[in-house]
Every structure is written in structure tokens, then in C-alpha cells.
Amino acid sequence: MTNQPLDERIITEAIADRFFEKFKSCLNLDVAIVGGGPSGLTAAWKLASEGFNVALFERKLSLGGGMWGGGMTWNMAVVQEESRHILEEAGIAVSHYRDGYYTADAVACTTTLASRACLAGTKVFNCTSVEDVCIREEADGKRVTGLVINSSPVEMAGLHIDPVVLGTRCVIEATGHDTEVLKTVVRKNDVRLNTPSGKIEGEQSMWAERAESTTVENTREVFPGMWVTGMAANATFGSYRMGPIFGGMLLSGLRVAELIAKELRGE
Ligand code: 48F
């Protein structure tokens, strides 16, 4: 401790300076991730680890999405054999339950995945809602080029305050069941998605076995510059919900990170 008395103005100045340093480093992102659930966090961790300029936007105060509460608030996460390596690599204790089924503490999962994403260099903006994207006509057609963001308290209070924009090469739609950002894209623009109908197909009722494998298959670029992951991938392609099993979310986050890393490296 120094002998100097604390000056509240310096505390304020430190917050403002450092926040806007972080914010300005996001004006030209490689990847903007919308949603801090298990799929978005896994994608953020992996892409930031590769050295890309990655930011994650989460409407709520806390990251973790639907993973905190396990099933019906019983805070245990179930994963399968194929995905447990992701939790183990993050440093989360995974325990064998019975053939093919593993469990991990849901709070350990959310906090550790969030920590991995941050430590890898993801710039996280919590309390921030993504309202929309920017779409521009480029030489090879229309593509997403930016993200339109606003403060969630502004959204919650229903205040009429305009958002601001960040540029990005890729957007990951990881908003879960509601596919909120992609819905806005389809509603506002004359665009055709890379889905059978060209629109969002919509989520079907629960079927864990089918849903878990299709989540990974449906993890794709659905419009130039825009990828879907996690539950948003299944909702976009008309597949099922899986309920309280999280392996598909982790594998989907890993997959979208691999696909985008290849694209950004021009492979
Ligand atoms: O719902 P969520 O956890 O998405 P996920 O990664 O995982 C789904 C599972 O949790 C579970 C399941 C199977 O295991 O079915 O539900 O696909 O996380 C989505 C996050 O996105 C935030 C939202 O608050 C949540 O934390 N979000 C949604 N819309 C916006 C948003 C938005 N417009 N802007 C910012 N954040």
C-alpha cells in the first residue's frame, strides 16, 4: 500500500481508459461470438488460443448460458465419451458414470470454460446484447461484415438509444434455442441461408441421441461470414433439442473453431 489516499477519480479514469483500450482493440475483429453458453465459450477458447482477435458478447452479467444448472437446477453436466477430452483438457474433473456416460460439476464446467476463454485472450463483453449485424455487397456477393451491439440494461429498460458497431470477419451465432441474431438477419434482409428452405427451419422436440450428433453436423457457415454453433445450429437446421447433455455443445464449439480457423488462414 502507498501512503497516498485513494482517489476515486483515478479509479474512474482507470476503468474508462482500460475499458476503451479493450473496446477499441475490437473495432476490427477476426471473430465475434454471440452468446457465452458452452458452445460459444469453447469456440472462444479455441480461436483465441490460435491467436485470432476474438470477442464474445453475452447479454447477461455472467457467462455460462444454460450450463450452470445441469438439468432442472440439479447442477451436474452429463457428457459422452467423444467429448470428455474437451473438459479434461480444460482441467475439469470428469467422472465415469457408466458405459459411455460421464459427469462433471456444472459450476466447475461453466467457470472453467469461461476462464479458459478469458485466459486464451478472448475479449469478453458481458451485459452486452447483439441487436443485429451489418451486411455488405462484396465482389463475391453479400456477406456479414459487422456486429451491432448495445448495452443490455438499455435493452431491458426499453430505452430508445442507438447501438454501436464493430467490424468482424466472422460472426458465430451461439445464442442457443432462440437463434436470435440469425432470426434478425432473415427478418430484415432478402437473404437465403444455407439450409433446405433458405430460412431458419426451427427446433423440434427432445431427442437426445439424434440431437447430439446433428448439432455437430449442423455446425456450419449458414450465410457468408456467419456460422451457427451449439443449440442454434440444431434450431437453424430443424433438428431436435437434446436436453441436459452437453457433449454436443462442446464438440460443436470445437468444430466451429476449426472451420473458422481454416477459413481465416485461407486453407
Ligand atoms: O443457451 P446457451 O447455453 O447456448 P448453447 O451454447 O448451449 C445450449 C445448452 O446450454 C442447453 C442445451 C443442451 O445442452 O440445450 O440449453 O447452444 O447460451 C446462449 C447464450 O447466449 C446469450 C444468452 O444469454 C446465453 O447466455 N444470448 C442470447 N441472445 C443474445 C445473447 C444476444 N442477442 N446478445 C448477446 N447474448
Coordinates of N, CA, C and O and ligand atoms in Angstrom, one line a residue, residues 34-41 57-60 62-67 128-131 155 174-178 180-181 212 229-232 241-247 249, ligand 1:
V34 N -21.4 -14.5 -30.5 CA -22.6 -14.0 -29.8 C -23.2 -15.1 -28.9 O -23.7 -16.1 -29.4
G35 N -23.0 -14.9 -27.6 CA -23.6 -15.9 -26.7 C -22.4 -16.6 -25.9 O -21.5 -17.2 -26.5
G36 N -22.5 -16.6 -24.6 CA -21.5 -17.2 -23.8 C -21.9 -18.5 -23.1 O -21.6 -18.8 -22.0
G37 N -22.7 -19.3 -23.8 CA -23.0 -20.7 -23.4 C -21.8 -21.6 -23.6 O -20.8 -21.2 -24.1
P38 N -22.0 -22.9 -23.4 CA -20.9 -23.9 -23.6 C -20.3 -23.9 -25.0 O -19.1 -24.0 -25.1
S39 N -21.2 -23.8 -26.0 CA -20.6 -23.8 -27.4 C -19.8 -22.5 -27.7 O -18.7 -22.6 -28.2
G40 N -20.4 -21.4 -27.3 CA -19.7 -20.1 -27.6 C -18.4 -20.0 -26.8 O -17.3 -19.6 -27.3
L41 N -18.4 -20.5 -25.6 CA -17.2 -20.4 -24.7 C -16.1 -21.4 -25.3 O -14.9 -21.0 -25.3
F57 N -19.7 -11.7 -26.9 CA -20.7 -10.8 -26.3 C -21.8 -11.6 -25.7 O -22.4 -12.5 -26.2
E58 N -22.1 -11.3 -24.4 CA -23.1 -12.0 -23.6 C -24.1 -11.0 -23.0 O -23.6 -10.1 -22.3
R59 N -25.3 -11.3 -23.2 CA -26.4 -10.3 -22.7 C -26.4 -10.3 -21.2 O -26.6 -9.2 -20.6
K60 N -26.2 -11.4 -20.6 CA -26.3 -11.5 -19.1 C -25.0 -11.0 -18.4 O -24.0 -10.8 -19.1
S62 N -23.4 -12.9 -16.3 CA -22.5 -14.0 -16.1 C -22.4 -14.8 -17.4 O -23.4 -14.9 -18.1
L63 N -21.3 -15.4 -17.7 CA -21.1 -16.3 -18.8 C -21.6 -17.7 -18.4 O -21.6 -18.0 -17.2
G64 N -21.9 -18.5 -19.3 CA -22.2 -19.9 -19.0 C -23.5 -20.4 -19.6 O -23.7 -21.6 -19.7
G65 N -24.4 -19.5 -20.0 CA -25.7 -19.8 -20.6 C -26.4 -20.9 -19.8 O -26.6 -20.8 -18.6
G66 N -26.8 -22.0 -20.5 CA -27.6 -23.0 -19.9 C -26.9 -24.1 -19.2 O -27.4 -25.1 -18.9
M67 N -25.6 -23.9 -19.0 CA -24.8 -25.0 -18.4 C -24.7 -24.9 -16.9 O -24.5 -25.9 -16.2
T128 N -23.9 -7.1 -22.6 CA -23.9 -6.6 -24.0 C -24.8 -7.4 -24.9 O -24.6 -8.6 -25.0
S129 N -25.8 -6.8 -25.5 CA -26.7 -7.6 -26.4 C -26.4 -7.3 -27.8 O -26.1 -6.1 -28.2
V130 N -26.4 -8.3 -28.6 CA -26.2 -8.1 -30.1 C -27.6 -8.0 -30.7 O -28.4 -8.8 -30.6
E131 N -27.8 -6.8 -31.3 CA -29.1 -6.5 -31.9 C -29.2 -6.9 -33.3 O -30.3 -7.2 -33.8
E155 N -31.4 -2.2 -23.3 CA -32.4 -3.1 -23.9 C -33.5 -3.4 -22.9 O -34.7 -3.3 -23.2
A174 N -24.2 -18.1 -31.5 CA -24.2 -19.1 -30.4 C -25.2 -18.7 -29.3 O -25.0 -18.9 -28.1
T175 N -26.4 -18.2 -29.8 CA -27.4 -17.7 -28.9 C -28.3 -18.8 -28.4 O -29.3 -18.5 -27.7
G176 N -28.1 -20.1 -28.7 CA -28.9 -21.1 -28.2 C -30.2 -21.3 -28.9 O -30.3 -21.0 -30.1
H177 N -31.2 -21.8 -28.2 CA -32.5 -22.2 -28.8 C -33.1 -21.1 -29.7 O -33.8 -21.4 -30.6
D178 N -32.9 -19.9 -29.3 CA -33.7 -18.8 -29.9 C -33.1 -18.3 -31.3 O -33.7 -17.6 -32.0
E180 N -31.3 -16.0 -32.0 CA -31.8 -14.6 -32.1 C -31.2 -13.7 -33.2 O -31.9 -13.0 -33.8
V181 N -29.9 -13.8 -33.3 CA -29.3 -12.9 -34.3 C -29.6 -13.3 -35.7 O -29.9 -12.5 -36.6
E212 N -27.7 -34.8 -30.4 CA -26.3 -34.7 -30.1 C -25.4 -34.8 -31.4 O -24.5 -34.1 -31.5
T229 N -23.5 -22.4 -34.2 CA -22.9 -23.5 -33.3 C -23.9 -23.8 -32.2 O -24.8 -23.0 -31.9
G230 N -23.7 -24.9 -31.5 CA -24.5 -25.3 -30.4 C -25.9 -25.5 -30.7 O -26.3 -26.0 -31.8
M231 N -26.8 -25.2 -29.8 CA -28.2 -25.4 -30.0 C -28.8 -24.6 -31.1 O -29.7 -24.9 -31.8
A232 N -28.1 -23.4 -31.4 CA -28.5 -22.6 -32.5 C -28.3 -23.3 -33.8 O -29.1 -23.1 -34.8
R241 N -34.0 -30.9 -29.9 CA -33.3 -30.4 -28.7 C -32.7 -31.7 -28.0 O -33.3 -32.8 -28.2
M242 N -31.7 -31.5 -27.2 CA -31.1 -32.7 -26.6 C -31.3 -32.7 -25.1 O -31.0 -33.7 -24.4
G243 N -31.8 -31.6 -24.5 CA -31.9 -31.6 -23.0 C -30.6 -31.5 -22.3 O -29.6 -31.1 -22.9
P244 N -30.5 -32.0 -21.1 CA -29.4 -31.8 -20.2 C -28.2 -32.7 -20.5 O -27.7 -33.3 -19.6
I245 N -27.7 -32.7 -21.7 CA -26.4 -33.4 -22.0 C -25.6 -32.4 -22.8 O -26.2 -31.7 -23.7
F246 N -24.3 -32.3 -22.6 CA -23.6 -31.2 -23.1 C -22.4 -31.5 -24.0 O -21.7 -30.6 -24.5
G247 N -22.3 -32.8 -24.3 CA -21.2 -33.2 -25.2 C -21.3 -32.5 -26.6 O -20.3 -32.0 -27.1
M249 N -22.6 -29.8 -27.4 CA -22.3 -28.3 -27.4 C -20.8 -28.1 -27.4 O -20.3 -27.2 -28.1
Ligands
48F1 O1 -28.3 -21.3 -24.4 P1 -26.9 -21.4 -24.3 O2 -26.3 -22.1 -23.2 O3 -26.4 -21.9 -25.7 P2 -25.5 -23.2 -26.2 O4 -24.1 -22.9 -26.1 O5 -25.9 -24.3 -25.2 C1 -27.2 -24.8 -25.0 C2 -27.2 -25.6 -23.7 O6 -26.9 -24.6 -22.6 C3 -28.5 -26.2 -23.4 C4 -28.9 -27.3 -24.3 C5 -28.1 -28.6 -24.4 O7 -27.1 -28.8 -23.7 O8 -29.9 -27.3 -24.9 O9 -29.6 -25.2 -23.5 O10 -26.1 -23.5 -27.6 O11 -26.2 -19.9 -24.3 C6 -26.6 -18.9 -25.1 C7 -26.2 -17.6 -24.5 O12 -26.4 -16.6 -25.5 C8 -26.9 -15.4 -24.8 C9 -27.8 -15.9 -23.7 O13 -27.9 -15.0 -22.6 C10 -27.0 -17.2 -23.3 O14 -26.1 -17.0 -22.2 N1 -27.6 -14.6 -25.8 C11 -28.8 -14.9 -26.4 N2 -29.1 -13.9 -27.3 C12 -28.1 -12.9 -27.2 C13 -27.2 -13.4 -26.2 C14 -27.9 -11.7 -27.8 N3 -28.7 -11.2 -28.8 N4 -26.8 -11.0 -27.5 C15 -25.9 -11.4 -26.5 N5 -26.1 -12.6 -25.9

